[in-house]
XYZ file of C-alpha atoms in Angstrom:
595
model
C 0.025 -0.026 -0.003
C 1.422 3.362 -0.959
C 1.684 5.979 1.708
C -1.243 8.485 1.525
C -2.476 10.944 4.163
C -1.460 12.148 7.529
C -3.016 10.184 10.491
C -6.285 11.998 10.614
C -7.970 13.462 7.543
C -11.500 14.753 6.998
C -13.595 15.422 3.932
C -16.648 17.528 3.771
C -19.028 14.605 3.021
C -18.823 11.910 3.998
C -16.244 11.754 6.783
C -13.071 9.844 6.016
C -10.765 8.803 8.802
C -7.269 7.355 8.446
C -6.118 5.457 11.587
C -2.525 6.158 12.696
C -0.396 3.106 12.215
C -3.024 1.327 10.092
C -2.381 -0.158 6.705
C -5.082 1.867 4.986
C -8.068 4.138 5.396
C -11.316 3.272 7.186
C -14.517 5.118 6.690
C -17.242 6.563 8.911
C -19.449 5.590 6.056
C -18.756 2.863 3.519
C -16.439 3.923 0.725
C -19.207 3.537 -1.832
C -21.111 6.245 0.007
C -18.554 8.909 -1.015
C -20.596 10.859 -3.533
C -19.649 11.352 -7.134
C -17.842 14.711 -7.322
C -17.785 14.990 -3.493
C -14.217 13.811 -2.562
C -12.535 16.640 -0.747
C -9.924 15.538 1.775
C -8.198 18.173 3.903
C -4.780 19.182 2.498
C -1.761 17.730 4.261
C 0.693 20.307 3.140
C 0.588 24.103 3.342
C 2.659 25.276 0.351
C 4.660 24.333 -2.707
C 7.912 25.074 -4.551
C 8.532 25.017 -8.203
C 11.733 24.210 -10.073
C 12.320 23.724 -13.779
C 15.108 22.305 -16.041
C 15.800 20.606 -19.236
C 15.713 16.802 -19.621
C 17.512 15.307 -22.639
C 15.708 12.660 -24.683
C 17.282 9.655 -26.436
C 18.204 11.754 -29.490
C 19.602 14.666 -27.474
C 16.575 16.900 -27.851
C 16.035 18.808 -24.564
C 12.463 18.963 -23.185
C 11.543 21.596 -20.649
C 10.126 20.261 -17.391
C 8.549 22.108 -14.415
C 8.270 20.317 -11.091
C 5.960 21.423 -8.259
C 6.643 19.784 -4.848
C 4.793 20.256 -1.567
C 6.183 22.154 1.459
C 5.299 22.082 5.133
C 6.171 25.134 7.202
C 8.198 26.334 4.398
C 10.276 23.209 4.067
C 10.230 20.991 1.001
C 8.849 17.513 1.671
C 11.519 14.911 1.079
C 9.279 11.945 1.291
C 8.895 10.228 -2.103
C 5.376 10.836 -3.471
C 3.246 9.881 -6.432
C 3.646 12.056 -9.557
C 0.981 13.407 -11.784
C 2.253 14.998 -15.078
C 0.914 16.674 -18.238
C 2.520 16.433 -21.649
C 1.628 19.995 -22.578
C 2.588 22.924 -24.833
C 4.544 24.806 -22.068
C 5.653 24.485 -18.508
C 3.616 27.127 -16.717
C 0.683 26.234 -14.412
C -1.599 23.720 -16.033
C -3.732 25.193 -18.797
C -2.176 28.614 -18.861
C -0.100 28.033 -22.075
C -2.368 25.431 -23.847
C -4.521 27.525 -26.123
C -8.147 26.939 -25.285
C -7.129 25.293 -21.985
C -6.034 28.730 -20.783
C -9.614 29.946 -20.808
C -11.892 30.002 -17.778
C -13.920 26.977 -19.001
C -10.870 24.780 -18.237
C -10.977 25.630 -14.544
C -10.825 21.971 -13.327
C -7.643 21.353 -15.286
C -6.033 24.522 -14.106
C -6.610 23.488 -10.480
C -4.727 20.170 -10.800
C -1.535 21.846 -9.380
C -3.366 22.335 -6.065
C -3.219 18.522 -5.550
C 0.439 19.107 -4.543
C -0.926 19.939 -1.066
C -2.489 16.488 -0.940
C 0.726 14.698 -1.304
C 1.515 14.719 -5.036
C 4.329 16.083 -7.193
C 2.810 17.860 -10.230
C 4.844 18.102 -13.380
C 4.434 19.968 -16.626
C 6.449 18.861 -19.691
C 6.457 20.902 -22.863
C 6.210 18.612 -25.850
C 9.065 18.724 -28.366
C 8.824 21.623 -30.747
C 6.663 23.536 -28.320
C 7.147 26.315 -25.686
C 10.666 26.305 -24.168
C 11.335 22.712 -25.355
C 13.732 22.170 -28.213
C 13.095 20.044 -31.278
C 10.873 20.210 -34.350
C 7.233 19.176 -34.094
C 6.805 16.336 -36.572
C 3.078 15.529 -36.600
C 1.325 16.418 -33.337
C 0.553 13.365 -31.062
C 2.851 11.300 -33.300
C 4.910 8.313 -32.165
C 7.991 10.463 -31.453
C 5.972 12.287 -28.814
C 4.827 8.908 -27.524
C 8.401 7.731 -27.165
C 9.180 10.925 -25.305
C 6.270 10.215 -22.968
C 7.816 6.789 -22.203
C 11.140 8.346 -21.361
C 9.668 11.102 -19.265
C 7.587 8.527 -17.373
C 10.785 6.522 -16.664
C 12.657 9.657 -15.676
C 9.920 10.645 -13.240
C 9.832 7.210 -11.647
C 13.518 7.372 -10.948
C 13.678 10.748 -9.188
C 14.335 10.824 -5.467
C 11.052 12.781 -4.798
C 9.038 10.154 -6.673
C 7.805 6.847 -5.237
C 7.456 5.391 -8.735
C 3.687 5.583 -9.069
C 3.028 7.903 -12.070
C -0.183 9.333 -13.378
C -0.865 11.583 -16.431
C -3.655 13.907 -17.258
C -4.814 16.256 -19.992
C -7.565 17.647 -22.079
C -7.873 18.402 -25.825
C -4.357 18.062 -27.293
C -2.958 17.143 -23.915
C -5.799 14.528 -23.555
C -4.527 12.980 -26.799
C -0.973 13.173 -25.393
C -2.066 11.397 -22.252
C -3.677 8.604 -24.239
C -0.553 8.240 -26.421
C 1.503 7.857 -23.226
C -0.790 5.004 -22.213
C -0.137 3.319 -25.560
C 3.555 2.965 -24.679
C 2.736 0.474 -21.874
C 5.247 1.891 -19.519
C 4.954 -0.174 -16.292
C 5.413 2.918 -14.075
C 2.346 4.577 -15.524
C -0.614 3.540 -13.327
C -3.434 5.963 -14.143
C -4.414 8.396 -16.894
C -7.212 11.100 -16.890
C -8.024 12.183 -20.423
C -10.643 14.705 -21.568
C -12.064 15.700 -24.966
C -9.520 13.793 -27.059
C -9.698 11.759 -30.299
C -9.783 7.960 -30.426
C -9.539 8.094 -34.221
C -7.674 11.229 -35.280
C -9.388 11.232 -38.697
C -12.784 11.238 -37.079
C -11.695 13.842 -34.638
C -10.406 16.337 -37.327
C -12.333 15.262 -40.376
C -15.601 13.781 -38.904
C -17.569 12.501 -41.834
C -14.687 13.406 -44.122
C -15.366 17.094 -43.686
C -12.652 19.422 -42.364
C -14.689 21.423 -39.905
C -14.246 23.557 -36.848
C -11.590 21.587 -35.018
C -8.208 23.132 -34.725
C -4.983 22.107 -36.412
C -2.599 22.542 -33.472
C -0.142 25.293 -32.791
C 1.718 26.989 -35.570
C 3.341 29.818 -33.742
C 5.683 32.632 -34.612
C 8.961 33.188 -32.845
C 7.321 36.170 -31.091
C 4.429 34.037 -29.867
C 6.778 31.342 -28.612
C 8.840 33.917 -26.767
C 5.902 34.532 -24.519
C 6.260 31.055 -23.126
C 7.673 30.591 -19.564
C 11.454 29.779 -19.761
C 13.150 27.272 -17.568
C 14.929 28.513 -14.460
C 18.323 29.921 -15.252
C 17.155 31.184 -18.604
C 15.678 34.360 -17.391
C 17.269 36.177 -20.390
C 15.274 33.826 -22.648
C 18.409 32.930 -24.649
C 17.560 29.278 -24.698
C 13.952 30.019 -25.249
C 14.737 32.015 -28.330
C 16.941 29.175 -29.729
C 14.091 26.765 -29.133
C 11.546 29.076 -30.711
C 13.683 29.530 -33.815
C 14.064 25.722 -34.045
C 10.329 25.337 -33.961
C 9.936 27.314 -37.179
C 11.165 24.344 -39.205
C 7.968 22.545 -38.414
C 5.451 21.889 -41.150
C 2.202 23.929 -40.798
C -0.278 21.450 -39.399
C -3.273 22.959 -41.252
C -1.582 22.243 -44.527
C -0.821 18.715 -43.385
C -4.340 17.966 -42.354
C -5.804 19.412 -45.601
C -3.437 17.277 -47.600
C -4.865 14.042 -46.122
C -8.526 13.879 -47.157
C -8.767 10.132 -46.645
C -8.121 7.961 -43.644
C -5.348 6.151 -45.487
C -3.806 9.330 -47.019
C 0.035 9.468 -47.035
C 1.825 12.391 -45.456
C 5.031 13.255 -47.138
C 5.990 15.342 -44.123
C 5.727 12.509 -41.595
C 6.409 9.705 -44.154
C 3.453 7.798 -42.769
C -0.301 7.352 -43.117
C -0.575 9.804 -40.338
C -4.292 9.528 -39.501
C -3.378 5.939 -38.431
C -0.098 6.746 -36.852
C -1.640 9.535 -34.684
C -4.791 7.612 -33.706
C -4.996 6.012 -30.209
C -7.276 3.358 -31.804
C -4.266 1.948 -33.701
C -2.657 0.906 -30.466
C -5.618 -0.675 -28.680
C -3.637 -3.902 -27.905
C -0.934 -1.955 -26.269
C -3.446 -0.064 -24.175
C -5.052 -3.301 -22.970
C -1.592 -4.694 -21.980
C -0.707 -1.555 -20.113
C -3.232 -2.156 -17.323
C -3.472 1.629 -16.825
C -6.608 2.809 -15.007
C -8.398 5.337 -17.257
C -10.881 8.112 -16.518
C -12.414 9.752 -19.702
C -14.040 13.161 -19.563
C -16.516 14.255 -22.196
C -18.914 17.148 -22.700
C -22.266 17.210 -24.526
C -21.352 20.468 -26.286
C -17.922 19.112 -27.476
C -17.280 17.890 -31.046
C -15.217 14.958 -29.619
C -17.716 13.475 -27.223
C -18.286 10.299 -29.304
C -14.587 9.704 -29.283
C -14.475 9.391 -25.494
C -17.427 6.952 -25.387
C -15.886 4.758 -28.065
C -12.626 4.770 -26.149
C -14.442 3.707 -23.052
C -16.043 0.819 -24.929
C -12.672 -0.393 -26.246
C -10.498 -0.488 -23.122
C -10.494 -2.856 -20.204
C -11.331 -1.949 -16.561
C -10.506 -0.134 -14.464
C -12.206 2.554 -16.532
C -14.524 5.392 -15.754
C -16.204 8.190 -17.835
C -18.023 11.416 -16.983
C -19.951 13.500 -19.571
C -21.458 16.859 -18.510
C -23.443 19.641 -20.132
C -20.150 21.516 -20.955
C -18.129 22.897 -23.770
C -14.733 21.598 -24.818
C -12.663 20.856 -21.734
C -15.144 22.650 -19.510
C -16.731 21.579 -16.273
C -19.201 24.375 -15.409
C -20.109 24.243 -11.649
C -19.163 20.619 -11.309
C -16.134 19.915 -9.082
C -14.037 18.149 -11.673
C -10.965 18.404 -9.514
C -12.746 16.355 -6.723
C -13.306 13.520 -9.141
C -9.746 13.721 -10.497
C -8.472 13.667 -6.930
C -10.577 10.653 -6.081
C -9.395 8.793 -9.176
C -5.680 9.455 -8.560
C -5.978 8.638 -4.824
C -7.503 5.341 -5.793
C -5.017 4.223 -8.424
C -1.814 6.013 -7.378
C -2.115 5.837 -3.535
C -4.133 2.645 -3.188
C -6.816 4.416 -1.112
C -10.145 2.734 -1.244
C -12.256 5.735 -2.290
C -15.248 3.588 -3.384
C -14.833 4.612 -7.008
C -14.175 0.975 -8.081
C -17.538 -0.208 -6.776
C -19.695 2.514 -8.289
C -21.099 2.625 -11.840
C -18.282 3.483 -14.251
C -20.474 5.931 -16.317
C -21.742 9.242 -15.065
C -23.651 11.478 -17.430
C -25.788 14.528 -17.239
C -29.241 14.663 -18.800
C -30.089 18.227 -19.996
C -33.554 19.472 -18.928
C -33.954 16.684 -16.348
C -35.049 17.719 -12.812
C -31.990 19.220 -11.135
C -31.815 16.622 -8.463
C -31.949 13.784 -11.015
C -29.856 15.318 -13.834
C -26.767 13.387 -12.997
C -27.181 9.726 -13.804
C -25.044 6.671 -13.712
C -24.888 3.486 -15.927
C -22.789 0.346 -16.274
C -22.989 0.154 -20.054
C -23.389 2.386 -23.078
C -25.804 2.554 -24.815
C -28.018 2.468 -21.720
C -30.422 -0.404 -21.908
C -33.487 1.866 -21.374
C -32.880 3.558 -24.775
C -34.943 2.088 -27.580
C -34.617 3.096 -31.277
C -37.591 5.094 -32.611
C -37.915 5.950 -36.305
C -39.046 9.322 -37.538
C -39.698 9.705 -41.314
C -38.821 13.055 -42.894
C -41.443 14.185 -45.371
C -43.400 17.347 -46.197
C -41.725 19.261 -43.416
C -42.772 16.763 -40.761
C -41.224 14.049 -38.620
C -43.591 11.135 -38.783
C -43.637 7.973 -36.733
C -45.293 6.011 -39.602
C -43.976 5.996 -43.138
C -46.113 8.195 -45.357
C -47.887 6.503 -48.250
C -47.434 9.591 -50.331
C -44.945 12.353 -49.821
C -43.129 14.959 -51.937
C -39.378 15.039 -52.281
C -37.656 17.988 -50.581
C -35.362 20.069 -52.730
C -33.009 22.846 -51.628
C -30.062 24.769 -52.853
C -26.894 24.883 -50.719
C -26.231 28.254 -49.132
C -22.768 29.377 -48.204
C -23.796 32.708 -46.595
C -25.336 31.428 -43.437
C -23.184 32.417 -40.383
C -23.765 32.274 -36.617
C -23.796 35.794 -35.061
C -22.269 36.203 -31.673
C -19.832 33.275 -31.852
C -16.325 34.639 -31.057
C -13.582 33.757 -33.449
C -9.843 33.652 -32.842
C -7.582 35.885 -35.023
C -6.975 33.051 -37.404
C -10.750 32.475 -37.816
C -10.746 29.231 -35.848
C -13.933 28.391 -34.041
C -12.430 26.012 -31.490
C -15.235 24.084 -29.815
C -18.010 26.137 -31.365
C -21.386 24.509 -31.105
C -23.990 24.045 -33.858
C -26.000 27.131 -34.519
C -29.741 27.481 -35.345
C -29.914 27.703 -39.156
C -33.197 29.202 -40.121
C -32.512 29.626 -43.812
C -29.752 26.997 -44.436
C -31.968 24.158 -45.554
C -35.288 22.343 -44.962
C -36.760 21.694 -41.509
C -38.837 18.749 -40.369
C -40.830 18.861 -37.111
C -42.890 16.671 -34.858
C -46.303 17.727 -33.672
C -46.322 19.466 -30.311
C -45.110 16.941 -27.670
C -47.795 15.951 -25.291
C -45.213 14.632 -22.794
C -41.524 14.824 -22.195
C -39.263 12.855 -24.596
C -35.835 11.837 -23.448
C -33.211 11.100 -26.082
C -30.067 9.442 -24.623
C -27.488 7.818 -26.818
C -26.552 7.864 -30.500
C -29.083 8.913 -33.056
C -28.701 7.786 -36.696
C -29.442 9.619 -39.925
C -30.629 7.504 -42.943
C -31.081 9.768 -45.993
C -31.724 9.108 -49.652
C -30.515 12.032 -51.816
C -29.613 13.137 -55.250
C -27.254 16.021 -55.958
C -26.574 18.234 -58.977
C -22.855 17.877 -58.237
C -20.554 14.732 -57.954
C -20.131 15.387 -54.230
C -21.886 17.194 -51.385
C -21.315 17.850 -47.697
C -24.525 16.939 -45.804
C -25.112 18.332 -42.322
C -28.093 17.251 -40.202
C -28.996 18.966 -36.873
C -31.351 17.679 -34.113
C -32.973 20.681 -32.546
C -35.457 21.642 -29.867
C -38.226 24.134 -30.761
C -39.872 25.865 -27.845
C -43.489 27.156 -27.867
C -42.241 30.722 -28.641
C -40.308 29.424 -31.668
C -36.831 29.529 -30.126
C -34.550 26.850 -31.677
C -31.909 25.144 -29.466
C -29.344 22.945 -31.116
C -28.983 19.520 -29.382
C -26.608 17.494 -31.589
C -25.466 17.221 -35.151
C -24.231 14.788 -37.813
C -22.214 15.259 -40.916
C -20.956 13.263 -43.919
C -19.224 13.921 -47.296
C -21.552 12.089 -49.652
C -18.702 10.551 -51.672
C -17.524 8.747 -48.488
C -20.886 7.187 -47.804
C -19.723 3.563 -48.103
C -20.397 1.743 -44.847
C -17.677 -0.673 -43.654
C -17.151 -3.075 -40.776
C -15.516 -1.155 -37.922
C -12.116 -2.361 -36.573
C -13.279 -1.984 -33.000
C -16.508 -1.698 -30.910
C -18.551 1.307 -32.025
C -22.028 0.468 -30.636
C -23.247 -0.887 -33.972
C -23.242 2.627 -35.433
C -22.482 3.126 -39.165
C -18.705 3.226 -39.743
C -17.169 4.873 -42.788
C -13.669 3.615 -43.456
C -13.084 6.559 -45.694
C -10.211 5.183 -47.651
C -9.398 6.739 -50.973
C -10.688 3.540 -52.770
C -14.039 3.910 -50.885
C -14.846 7.326 -52.479
C -17.780 7.200 -54.929
C -19.055 10.238 -56.798
C -22.737 11.021 -56.841
C -24.776 10.743 -60.125
C -27.511 13.455 -60.646
C -30.048 10.801 -61.695
C -29.204 7.965 -59.219
C -30.437 8.006 -55.586
C -27.698 7.552 -53.029
C -28.144 6.307 -49.521
C -26.297 8.176 -46.711
C -26.339 6.500 -43.257
C -24.333 8.199 -40.499
C -24.428 8.924 -36.743
C -25.235 12.021 -34.773
C -22.829 12.917 -31.985
C -24.301 11.308 -28.779
C -26.448 13.299 -26.375
C -28.631 13.023 -23.355
C -31.508 15.531 -23.617
C -35.156 15.888 -22.634
C -37.465 17.633 -25.056
C -40.135 19.044 -22.838
C -43.925 18.708 -23.312
C -45.247 21.602 -25.435
C -42.031 21.712 -27.501
C -41.299 20.151 -30.848
C -38.373 17.987 -32.065
C -36.858 19.351 -35.278
C -34.477 18.037 -37.851
C -32.723 20.544 -40.146
C -30.672 19.514 -43.215
C -28.043 21.729 -44.777
C -25.236 21.576 -47.370
C -22.809 23.896 -45.519
C -21.896 24.785 -41.973
C -20.371 27.976 -40.642
C -17.648 26.019 -38.869
C -16.132 24.451 -42.043
C -12.457 25.376 -42.329
C -11.443 24.170 -45.794
C -14.573 24.879 -47.798
C -14.555 25.991 -51.482
C -18.044 27.062 -52.379
C -19.245 25.567 -55.729
C -20.719 27.691 -58.473
C -23.500 27.203 -59.173
C -24.368 26.001 -55.679
C -25.372 22.293 -55.504
C -29.059 21.461 -55.536
C -29.851 18.663 -53.076
C -32.996 16.592 -53.182
C -34.139 14.507 -50.101
C -36.185 11.590 -51.328
C -39.298 10.452 -49.479
C -40.991 7.763 -51.643
C -41.568 4.224 -50.219
C -38.518 2.930 -52.030
C -36.228 5.670 -50.714
C -37.445 6.725 -47.269
C -35.482 9.397 -45.532
C -35.580 9.141 -41.784
C -33.740 9.512 -38.448
C -33.643 7.038 -35.655
C -33.628 8.532 -32.107
C -32.649 6.581 -28.935
C -35.760 7.291 -26.861
C -35.805 6.461 -23.170
C -38.853 5.433 -21.196
C -38.479 6.158 -17.484
C -40.696 6.297 -14.456
C -42.240 9.707 -14.052
C -39.525 12.182 -12.774
């Protein structure tokens, strides 16, 4: 049993007591009674001290590392402790130099450093080619970075202030980095917390074959890099400038992504089929062999939420997942740090926090009664969800297939934007949600709902179309229409029509349609031949309230697209609705006892 807390420690609820001289904790209440998100032991230490240095890798490239250790009464604690680290873009406090993670919504991740007062050493490592680290970024979450993670994990385990139990965490690009560290199966790595990352990098960046709102990683100028925190002893930033100038030899990631339209595309820069090299899914056997405990964080307003659920389905226990009503890497009012603390105490310190005996899935249902909004499950999809078909015809969502219905034709519009959504200077809409699209394409609505309808899980689109062009980008939105006409986006789906071929997935994906999207799978559209497009919405858990309507909107363009070339004339799309070519959506509808 690893050493943990001082002899007597209390948490706010329930009370946790450690007996002096005992081999482990005992509880005033059973460990399983410790509430989800309620784990808050009293700090053991009263301060911290930070040092930083360069650590050379196998090829001589120096990575910048900052180390935060606890102090008591102003004295550094010499006792070897577990280590939690992040493979980040800089070495400042977690989240402050990681792009969107520096924003207020990443509050939970920025607080990780406070765990130093609970008996952890917290470490930030700038990935090669980033911040004050030397080297040239090759491909962003590539295998060179993964090898670096193995070496850093080994180095951390051997330090005198480390007891050899290593954990890693991160969200967004650092979530990907955490998962790639797991793929290396380092025996010292015991636990990983990863949020809002990609299981399949192609699906994360080119979901449905469409290069949309997700970012392309850092491509920084020397001046931008010079704003990074330098290592101690380099206050003049001489080494930082040398590193920043070296970074300029990296290939622009946006160009790299755009040059790989298919999952099997070859990258001349990395000399690999990079979507496969950079995908966690490629290394599933290594993850299983690692035995690393995993906690996945997702968010219902994040474009990567399906990736976290698929990861959860494809790794062995111990595993946990939490999905809240948040944006990318956000946690709202939820105490994410409490859950992270509980997870690391369980798997790095050997404390029985009860987490292993509780349901591994926690998710938030939007519009549920507040006291019942957080729910738990053992499997996904949840067994209460049953598929319900809605046929799309004549502007309506119909439970029964219509005997007669008109096809719906529309012209793609490229001028529809979303007012009020902030853009970065480079135009990127990182994490931007779908937007109500009043004039972008046709709408289909249910009748006014007589009772609440809960949709929890993965909805599926099944469309028959024709197009005036050999290809088309098809976007479908599931929306909530209130009695006053206000439209609230719930979730969305998208697919490049030429990549519509459905293949057998190489891993568990809940039986959802899988598009291999290899170059040989591409099939142009014919103006006179109906084509079937079957693809999945991003998962959700949402209650459409009585008095509202459920709405489906179909469009041929989205304001978040990053590599769009408008066609002239604009494509004309026809949604078919005859008995031989029924267009419909399938929603996972949950029947529950009255709430």
